[in-house]
Amino acid sequence: MPQKQGTPALQDIADWAYAPAPQATDVVRIAPENGLFIGGEFVPAADGRQFATVNPATEEPLAQVAEAGQADVDRAVAAAAAAYEQVWRPMPGRERAKYLYRIARIIQERAREFAVLESLDNGKPIRESRDVDVPLAAAHFFYYAGWADKLEYAGLGPAPQPLGVAGQVIPWNFPLLMAAWKLAPALAAGNTCVLKPAETTPLTALLLAEVCQQAGLPPGVVNVLTGDGAAGAALVAHPGVRKVAFTGSTEVGKEIAAAVAGTGKKLTLELGGKAANIVFDDAPVDQAVEGIVGGIFFNQGHVCCAGSRLLVQESVAEPVLDRLRRRVATLRLGDPLDKNTDVGAINSRAQLDKIRELSDSGQEEGAERWSPPCELPERGFWFPPTIFTGVSQSHRIAREEIFGPVLSVLTFRTPEEAVAKANNTPYGLSAGIWTDKGSRILWMAKRLRAGVVWANTFNKFDPASPFGGYRESGYGREGGRHGLAAYLDA
Ligand code: NDP
């Protein structure tokens, strides 16, 4: 395409040089071997098994981590049950709150350490772990600390009671933040917890366990079991667990729902998504482009509520896509610990393979694939920001969760068509609307089957705001007053 005068070519944009701005890593001390956190102590797995966690940006091992087996799940649930009966349940809410405030403050004090460790273990840009994951994790503890002595005013009955031991299984995309989302409301409500972080990102959950020790949290109130899916399954199935909270794939969510059925355990599932980010012809284009970019390339697209389907009104598709490509060409991909980096590493080889396979299917099914000129590092797991145009609703890239930096673009002509296309998915976690008209926002929001609808923004999170899905995106809400309901027998 000929360039407008004064408009730089994409290659020139991609070549803009930035001086390196590396984040120092000496704030973090990673022990070569890391135990499970049970009953307030770090202990080896009963059978001594360990696995390695690697830095996805370099493929180098960071540490060995204990691999929990059935005996460890039994020990952790027993420790959590004892702490529940003897200490945490009888403790007045105002006292529990003090521990949560203390944990929140220590996360803030050790924020840099958490951010660096998260970027090392997960591959996400330091800018995101520093400015999003860690502050939001602290904010969750602050927020729920405030609820601990006010549960009877939460609108859940005059004397809501905790449930007991919560078994919590979390994914690798926001390791610390998901731990905070799970632990903070459970603890505020008076439950004790056994948390199973994802196999590829165990380190910040272990640092959070250390923070619990530092805060003087009574032993057994929080337990952390590192390990694989089998440890998660054993935790979910344990008869001593009264509440199960899971965030991850819809596939595993279905297995967990089946395992829990008929046991009387309370269950919340926060699963996948295929969100539509809908841009109308009256939207402020520059802001919308920022929202599209943030919606899909934030955290390498490893976001359950990512705006992975762009629905753009046909009359403005060309200018929007033109500006979008220019903006995407400015994204810096590379070292997650460089403060200029926008797009970091893919979390694991398995995830990279999945992204490649789905992207190849998009091309084979006839969509047009585009990535900006961008060099991928030689080692590590990397995938360039990618945009597919000419996508039809039957394509796999329009239906399946890719969970990577890949955007599928579809067009629409009328608001009715936008709603029909947006809802044409088995998921229903989030959606975005970009338009100048408030009335249109309300009209659309009413019809979109999504748990969260953002208007003229995207991926905005706040501990006071409930978050959760419809249909195959799961059930139950996390965050806000609603998030307490999952942890109380009201
Ligand atoms: P999973 O759903 O497999 O993993 C989530 C968590 O569940 C991990 O801690 C995992 O352990 C654990 N787990 C795995 N199997 C079981 C089981 N049978 N019972 C209990 N717990 C279990 O996600 P993956 O990491 O495998 O990712 C696969 C796909 O899922 C991604 O490509 C993406 O599409 C989607 N995904 C969606 C997320 C979301 O927030 N919506 C988050 C993560 C993934 P382990 O780490 O050992 O596997």
Short mmCIF file of C-alpha atoms in Angstrom, two decimals, residues 8-392:
data_model
loop_
_atom_site.label_atom_id
_atom_site.label_comp_id
_atom_site.label_asym_id
_atom_site.label_seq_id
_atom_site.Cartn_x
_atom_site.Cartn_y
_atom_site.Cartn_z
CA PRO A 8 6.21 6.03 8.45
CA ALA A 9 6.31 2.57 6.89
CA LEU A 10 5.66 -0.39 9.18
CA GLN A 11 9.27 -1.57 8.90
CA ASP A 12 10.49 1.88 9.98
CA ILE A 13 8.17 1.81 12.99
CA ALA A 14 9.40 -1.66 13.92
CA ASP A 15 13.00 -0.42 13.71
CA TRP A 16 12.56 2.44 16.18
CA ALA A 17 15.28 1.85 18.70
CA TYR A 18 14.88 2.00 22.45
CA ALA A 19 17.82 1.91 24.85
CA PRO A 20 17.66 -1.25 26.98
CA ALA A 21 16.07 -0.71 30.40
CA PRO A 22 16.69 -3.96 32.24
CA GLN A 23 15.14 -4.57 35.64
CA ALA A 24 17.68 -5.73 38.23
CA THR A 25 17.01 -9.24 39.45
CA ASP A 26 19.06 -9.14 42.63
CA VAL A 27 15.95 -8.29 44.68
CA VAL A 28 14.95 -11.93 44.27
CA ARG A 29 16.56 -14.91 45.93
CA ILE A 30 15.30 -18.17 44.47
CA ALA A 31 16.11 -21.20 46.61
CA PRO A 32 17.42 -24.09 44.48
CA GLU A 33 14.90 -26.41 46.17
CA ASN A 34 11.44 -25.38 47.39
CA GLY A 35 9.13 -27.32 49.67
CA LEU A 36 5.38 -27.50 50.03
CA PHE A 37 3.83 -25.07 52.54
CA ILE A 38 1.87 -27.16 55.02
CA GLY A 39 0.90 -26.22 58.58
CA GLY A 40 2.98 -23.04 58.43
CA GLU A 41 6.22 -24.82 57.44
CA PHE A 42 8.00 -25.52 54.17
CA VAL A 43 8.37 -29.30 53.92
CA PRO A 44 9.47 -31.74 51.22
CA ALA A 45 6.88 -33.92 49.48
CA ALA A 46 6.23 -37.16 51.41
CA ASP A 47 7.79 -39.22 48.62
CA GLY A 48 10.56 -36.66 47.99
CA ARG A 49 9.51 -35.96 44.41
CA GLN A 50 10.40 -32.68 42.74
CA PHE A 51 10.05 -30.99 39.37
CA ALA A 52 11.79 -28.06 37.71
CA THR A 53 10.19 -24.72 36.93
CA VAL A 54 11.80 -22.93 33.99
CA ASN A 55 12.12 -19.37 32.78
CA PRO A 56 10.03 -19.39 29.58
CA ALA A 57 12.06 -16.51 28.11
CA THR A 58 15.31 -18.51 28.23
CA GLU A 59 14.24 -22.14 28.86
CA GLU A 60 16.65 -22.18 31.79
CA PRO A 61 15.57 -23.91 34.99
CA LEU A 62 14.88 -21.51 37.85
CA ALA A 63 14.43 -23.97 40.72
CA GLN A 64 13.31 -27.39 41.82
CA VAL A 65 9.89 -27.49 43.44
CA ALA A 66 8.30 -30.23 45.55
CA GLU A 67 5.65 -32.29 43.76
CA ALA A 68 2.68 -32.96 46.00
CA GLY A 69 1.14 -36.44 46.05
CA GLN A 70 -1.91 -37.87 47.76
CA ALA A 71 -0.18 -38.08 51.17
CA ASP A 72 0.69 -34.37 50.96
CA VAL A 73 -2.87 -33.46 50.01
CA ASP A 74 -4.04 -35.43 53.07
CA ARG A 75 -1.54 -33.61 55.30
CA ALA A 76 -2.44 -30.17 53.94
CA VAL A 77 -6.20 -30.70 54.25
CA ALA A 78 -5.72 -32.02 57.81
CA ALA A 79 -3.63 -28.94 58.70
CA ALA A 80 -6.26 -26.63 57.17
CA ALA A 81 -9.10 -28.45 58.98
CA ALA A 82 -7.33 -28.20 62.34
CA ALA A 83 -6.59 -24.50 61.82
CA TYR A 84 -10.22 -23.94 60.84
CA GLU A 85 -11.66 -25.58 63.95
CA GLN A 86 -9.11 -24.38 66.48
CA VAL A 87 -8.09 -20.92 65.36
CA TRP A 88 -9.56 -19.29 62.29
CA ARG A 89 -13.27 -19.97 62.61
CA PRO A 90 -13.49 -18.95 66.28
CA MET A 91 -11.41 -15.79 65.68
CA PRO A 92 -13.47 -12.57 65.51
CA GLY A 93 -13.62 -11.02 62.04
CA ARG A 94 -11.85 -7.87 63.22
CA GLU A 95 -8.84 -10.02 64.21
CA ARG A 96 -8.83 -11.94 60.93
CA ALA A 97 -8.88 -8.60 59.14
CA LYS A 98 -5.60 -7.59 60.77
CA TYR A 99 -3.82 -10.54 59.20
CA LEU A 100 -5.23 -9.71 55.76
CA TYR A 101 -4.15 -6.07 56.09
CA ARG A 102 -0.72 -7.26 57.15
CA ILE A 103 -0.43 -9.57 54.14
CA ALA A 104 -1.54 -6.72 51.84
CA ARG A 105 1.05 -4.37 53.27
CA ILE A 106 3.85 -6.92 53.02
CA ILE A 107 2.96 -7.57 49.38
CA GLN A 108 3.32 -3.83 48.81
CA GLU A 109 6.62 -3.71 50.68
CA ARG A 110 7.96 -6.66 48.70
CA ALA A 111 6.30 -5.58 45.45
CA ARG A 112 9.48 -5.42 43.39
CA GLU A 113 10.49 -8.89 44.51
CA PHE A 114 7.08 -10.29 43.56
CA ALA A 115 7.10 -8.53 40.20
CA VAL A 116 10.55 -9.78 39.20
CA LEU A 117 9.81 -13.33 40.35
CA GLU A 118 6.50 -13.35 38.45
CA SER A 119 8.15 -12.18 35.24
CA LEU A 120 10.95 -14.73 35.60
CA ASP A 121 8.62 -17.66 36.18
CA ASN A 122 5.74 -16.64 33.91
CA GLY A 123 7.41 -14.67 31.08
CA LYS A 124 5.11 -11.64 31.37
CA PRO A 125 6.60 -8.16 30.91
CA ILE A 126 7.87 -6.59 34.12
CA ARG A 127 5.76 -3.52 33.35
CA GLU A 128 2.64 -5.65 33.69
CA SER A 129 3.67 -7.67 36.73
CA ARG A 130 4.86 -4.45 38.42
CA ASP A 131 1.90 -2.25 37.49
CA VAL A 132 -0.99 -4.70 37.31
CA ASP A 133 -0.51 -8.12 38.91
CA VAL A 134 1.19 -7.13 42.14
CA PRO A 135 -0.78 -3.93 42.99
CA LEU A 136 -4.06 -5.73 42.23
CA ALA A 137 -3.06 -8.68 44.42
CA ALA A 138 -2.40 -6.31 47.33
CA ALA A 139 -5.65 -4.47 46.57
CA HIS A 140 -7.60 -7.73 46.89
CA PHE A 141 -6.23 -8.38 50.35
CA PHE A 142 -6.95 -4.78 51.40
CA TYR A 143 -10.47 -4.96 50.01
CA TYR A 144 -11.44 -8.25 51.64
CA ALA A 145 -9.77 -7.28 54.92
CA GLY A 146 -12.44 -4.61 55.07
CA TRP A 147 -15.20 -7.20 54.80
CA ALA A 148 -13.92 -9.61 57.48
CA ASP A 149 -15.78 -7.90 60.36
CA LYS A 150 -18.82 -6.86 58.30
CA LEU A 151 -20.01 -10.17 56.88
CA GLU A 152 -23.46 -9.82 58.41
CA TYR A 153 -23.92 -6.64 56.33
CA ALA A 154 -22.97 -8.28 53.02
CA GLY A 155 -26.59 -8.98 52.14
CA LEU A 156 -26.07 -12.71 52.63
CA GLY A 157 -28.22 -13.16 55.71
CA PRO A 158 -27.86 -12.01 59.30
CA ALA A 159 -25.24 -14.55 60.39
CA PRO A 160 -23.42 -16.07 57.39
CA GLN A 161 -21.04 -18.88 58.31
CA PRO A 162 -17.77 -20.02 56.71
CA LEU A 163 -17.75 -23.37 54.94
CA GLY A 164 -14.53 -24.98 56.19
CA VAL A 165 -11.52 -25.98 54.11
CA ALA A 166 -11.40 -24.45 50.62
CA GLY A 167 -9.49 -26.34 47.91
CA GLN A 168 -8.34 -23.82 45.33
CA VAL A 169 -6.73 -24.64 41.97
CA ILE A 170 -5.31 -21.81 39.87
CA PRO A 171 -3.74 -21.36 36.41
CA TRP A 172 -0.44 -19.96 35.18
CA ASN A 173 -1.53 -16.73 33.47
CA PHE A 174 -1.81 -14.55 36.61
CA PRO A 175 -0.18 -16.73 39.26
CA LEU A 176 0.01 -14.26 42.16
CA LEU A 177 -3.17 -12.39 41.29
CA MET A 178 -5.23 -15.59 41.03
CA ALA A 179 -3.84 -16.71 44.38
CA ALA A 180 -5.00 -13.39 45.86
CA TRP A 181 -8.43 -13.67 44.20
CA LYS A 182 -8.86 -17.07 45.79
CA LEU A 183 -7.29 -16.60 49.22
CA ALA A 184 -8.46 -13.12 50.24
CA PRO A 185 -12.26 -13.67 50.19
CA ALA A 186 -11.94 -17.21 51.59
CA LEU A 187 -9.87 -16.02 54.56
CA ALA A 188 -12.00 -12.94 55.19
CA ALA A 189 -15.06 -15.18 55.39
CA GLY A 190 -13.36 -17.45 57.95
CA ASN A 191 -12.37 -20.41 55.79
CA THR A 192 -8.94 -21.99 55.66
CA CYS A 193 -7.25 -22.80 52.35
CA VAL A 194 -5.23 -25.32 50.42
CA LEU A 195 -4.01 -23.69 47.21
CA LYS A 196 -2.62 -25.57 44.19
CA PRO A 197 -0.76 -23.23 41.81
CA ALA A 198 -0.08 -24.24 38.20
CA GLU A 199 2.86 -26.49 37.54
CA THR A 200 4.68 -23.97 35.33
CA THR A 201 4.33 -21.00 37.72
CA PRO A 202 4.70 -22.09 41.35
CA LEU A 203 7.19 -19.50 42.63
CA THR A 204 5.08 -16.47 43.54
CA ALA A 205 2.56 -18.66 45.40
CA LEU A 206 5.48 -19.93 47.48
CA LEU A 207 6.65 -16.36 48.08
CA LEU A 208 3.11 -15.52 49.16
CA ALA A 209 3.31 -18.46 51.59
CA GLU A 210 6.48 -16.88 52.98
CA VAL A 211 4.56 -13.62 53.36
CA CYS A 212 1.88 -15.49 55.34
CA GLN A 213 4.64 -16.69 57.67
CA GLN A 214 6.02 -13.16 57.92
CA ALA A 215 2.55 -11.83 58.74
CA GLY A 216 2.31 -14.35 61.59
CA LEU A 217 -0.73 -16.04 60.03
CA PRO A 218 -1.60 -19.01 62.26
CA PRO A 219 -0.13 -22.27 60.87
CA GLY A 220 -2.47 -24.22 58.62
CA VAL A 221 -4.72 -21.29 57.68
CA VAL A 222 -3.04 -21.14 54.25
CA ASN A 223 -1.33 -24.17 52.71
CA VAL A 224 0.30 -24.27 49.28
CA LEU A 225 0.76 -27.51 47.36
CA THR A 226 2.91 -27.27 44.27
CA GLY A 227 2.40 -30.08 41.80
CA ASP A 228 0.63 -31.14 38.66
CA GLY A 229 -2.96 -31.74 37.59
CA ALA A 230 -3.07 -34.98 39.60
CA ALA A 231 -2.44 -33.01 42.80
CA GLY A 232 -5.24 -30.63 41.79
CA ALA A 233 -7.58 -33.56 41.16
CA ALA A 234 -6.68 -35.14 44.52
CA LEU A 235 -7.35 -31.86 46.29
CA VAL A 236 -10.71 -31.37 44.60
CA ALA A 237 -11.75 -34.95 45.44
CA HIS A 238 -10.60 -34.84 49.08
CA PRO A 239 -13.55 -35.46 51.43
CA GLY A 240 -12.19 -32.89 53.92
CA VAL A 241 -12.61 -30.07 51.38
CA ARG A 242 -15.94 -28.24 51.66
CA LYS A 243 -15.51 -25.69 48.92
CA VAL A 244 -13.76 -25.93 45.54
CA ALA A 245 -12.69 -22.89 43.56
CA PHE A 246 -11.10 -23.38 40.15
CA THR A 247 -9.77 -21.10 37.43
CA GLY A 248 -8.49 -22.69 34.24
CA SER A 249 -9.61 -24.45 31.11
CA THR A 250 -13.23 -25.36 30.42
CA GLU A 251 -12.14 -28.96 29.86
CA VAL A 252 -10.69 -29.36 33.35
CA GLY A 253 -13.57 -27.31 34.78
CA LYS A 254 -16.00 -29.90 33.44
CA GLU A 255 -13.99 -32.73 35.02
CA ILE A 256 -14.03 -30.91 38.33
CA ALA A 257 -17.78 -30.27 38.13
CA ALA A 258 -18.27 -34.00 37.56
CA ALA A 259 -15.95 -34.92 40.45
CA VAL A 260 -17.74 -32.58 42.85
CA ALA A 261 -21.30 -33.47 41.78
CA GLY A 262 -23.29 -35.05 44.60
CA THR A 263 -20.67 -34.38 47.29
CA GLY A 264 -22.33 -31.27 48.70
CA LYS A 265 -19.16 -29.25 48.10
CA LYS A 266 -19.75 -25.70 47.00
CA LEU A 267 -18.15 -24.99 43.61
CA THR A 268 -17.14 -21.95 41.60
CA LEU A 269 -15.61 -22.26 38.15
CA GLU A 270 -13.90 -19.47 36.23
CA LEU A 271 -13.13 -20.91 32.83
CA GLY A 272 -12.24 -19.85 29.32
CA GLY A 273 -13.60 -17.18 27.04
CA LYS A 274 -13.73 -15.89 23.48
CA ALA A 275 -14.69 -12.29 24.09
CA ALA A 276 -15.98 -9.97 21.40
CA ASN A 277 -14.52 -6.47 21.38
CA ILE A 278 -17.09 -4.53 19.33
CA VAL A 279 -16.16 -1.30 17.56
CA PHE A 280 -18.93 0.88 16.09
CA ASP A 281 -18.44 3.49 13.40
CA ASP A 282 -18.90 6.34 15.89
CA ALA A 283 -16.19 5.09 18.26
CA PRO A 284 -13.16 7.28 18.98
CA VAL A 285 -10.76 5.34 16.79
CA ASP A 286 -7.49 6.03 18.60
CA GLN A 287 -8.93 5.01 21.97
CA ALA A 288 -10.59 1.98 20.43
CA VAL A 289 -7.29 0.89 18.88
CA GLU A 290 -5.60 1.16 22.29
CA GLY A 291 -8.44 -0.92 23.74
CA ILE A 292 -8.12 -3.55 21.02
CA VAL A 293 -4.36 -3.79 21.57
CA GLY A 294 -4.68 -3.96 25.35
CA GLY A 295 -7.58 -6.39 25.00
CA ILE A 296 -5.62 -9.03 23.12
CA PHE A 297 -1.89 -8.39 23.56
CA PHE A 298 -1.88 -7.70 27.32
CA ASN A 299 -0.18 -10.65 29.02
CA GLN A 300 0.53 -12.22 25.57
CA GLY A 301 -3.21 -12.85 25.26
CA HIS A 302 -3.03 -15.34 28.16
CA VAL A 303 -6.16 -13.79 29.61
CA CYS A 304 -9.46 -15.64 30.04
CA CYS A 305 -11.40 -12.45 29.26
CA ALA A 306 -9.09 -11.35 26.38
CA GLY A 307 -10.82 -9.51 23.54
CA SER A 308 -9.77 -12.21 21.09
CA ARG A 309 -12.53 -11.50 18.55
CA LEU A 310 -12.60 -8.00 17.13
CA LEU A 311 -16.01 -7.17 15.67
CA VAL A 312 -15.64 -3.96 13.71
CA GLN A 313 -18.41 -2.17 11.86
CA GLU A 314 -17.84 -2.69 8.15
CA SER A 315 -17.92 1.00 7.24
CA VAL A 316 -14.87 1.73 9.44
CA ALA A 317 -13.08 -1.61 9.16
CA GLU A 318 -10.39 -0.36 6.82
CA PRO A 319 -9.25 2.73 8.76
CA VAL A 320 -9.49 0.88 12.09
CA LEU A 321 -7.39 -2.01 10.80
CA ASP A 322 -4.89 0.34 9.24
CA ARG A 323 -4.34 2.15 12.53
CA LEU A 324 -4.36 -1.11 14.42
CA ARG A 325 -1.54 -2.54 12.29
CA ARG A 326 0.50 0.63 12.77
CA ARG A 327 -0.01 0.46 16.52
CA VAL A 328 0.84 -3.25 16.69
CA ALA A 329 4.04 -2.56 14.75
CA THR A 330 5.19 -0.37 17.67
CA LEU A 331 4.87 -3.17 20.25
CA ARG A 332 8.23 -4.31 21.61
CA LEU A 333 8.55 -8.07 21.95
CA GLY A 334 11.39 -9.55 23.96
CA ASP A 335 13.06 -9.78 27.35
CA PRO A 336 10.25 -9.70 29.95
CA LEU A 337 12.61 -8.00 32.38
CA ASP A 338 13.18 -5.03 30.09
CA LYS A 339 10.92 -2.17 31.17
CA ASN A 340 10.23 -1.27 27.52
CA THR A 341 8.84 -4.68 26.67
CA ASP A 342 5.16 -4.89 25.72
CA VAL A 343 4.93 -8.54 24.70
CA GLY A 344 6.84 -11.13 26.71
CA ALA A 345 7.32 -14.88 26.41
CA ILE A 346 4.66 -17.54 26.01
CA ASN A 347 4.42 -19.39 29.30
CA SER A 348 5.31 -22.90 28.15
CA ARG A 349 6.20 -24.96 25.13
CA ALA A 350 2.85 -26.73 25.36
CA GLN A 351 1.01 -23.41 25.17
CA LEU A 352 3.21 -22.24 22.30
CA ASP A 353 2.41 -25.44 20.39
CA LYS A 354 -1.30 -24.86 20.96
CA ILE A 355 -1.11 -21.26 19.70
CA ARG A 356 0.87 -22.38 16.63
CA GLU A 357 -1.56 -25.16 15.84
CA LEU A 358 -4.63 -22.94 16.07
CA SER A 359 -2.99 -20.13 14.12
CA ASP A 360 -1.98 -22.55 11.36
CA SER A 361 -5.57 -23.77 11.23
CA GLY A 362 -6.70 -20.17 10.69
CA GLN A 363 -4.46 -19.90 7.67
CA GLU A 364 -5.50 -23.32 6.34
CA GLU A 365 -9.18 -22.41 6.70
CA GLY A 366 -8.63 -19.34 4.56
CA ALA A 367 -8.19 -16.37 6.90
CA GLU A 368 -5.49 -13.83 6.14
CA ARG A 369 -2.63 -13.78 8.65
CA TRP A 370 -0.56 -10.73 9.50
CA SER A 371 2.21 -10.01 12.00
CA PRO A 372 4.39 -6.90 12.17
CA PRO A 373 8.04 -7.15 11.20
CA CYS A 374 9.52 -8.49 14.44
CA GLU A 375 12.47 -10.63 15.40
CA LEU A 376 11.88 -13.47 17.84
CA PRO A 377 14.63 -14.31 20.35
CA GLU A 378 16.43 -17.56 19.57
CA ARG A 379 15.82 -19.27 22.90
CA GLY A 380 12.60 -19.40 24.85
CA PHE A 381 8.96 -19.59 23.82
CA TRP A 382 7.83 -16.73 21.60
CA PHE A 383 4.96 -15.91 19.31
CA PRO A 384 4.58 -12.62 17.42
CA PRO A 385 1.45 -10.48 17.78
CA THR A 386 -0.82 -11.79 15.05
CA ILE A 387 -3.98 -10.49 13.40
CA PHE A 388 -6.29 -12.58 11.25
CA THR A 389 -8.68 -10.82 8.86
CA GLY A 390 -11.27 -12.40 6.62
CA VAL A 391 -12.31 -14.62 9.50
CA SER A 392 -15.67 -16.32 9.29
#
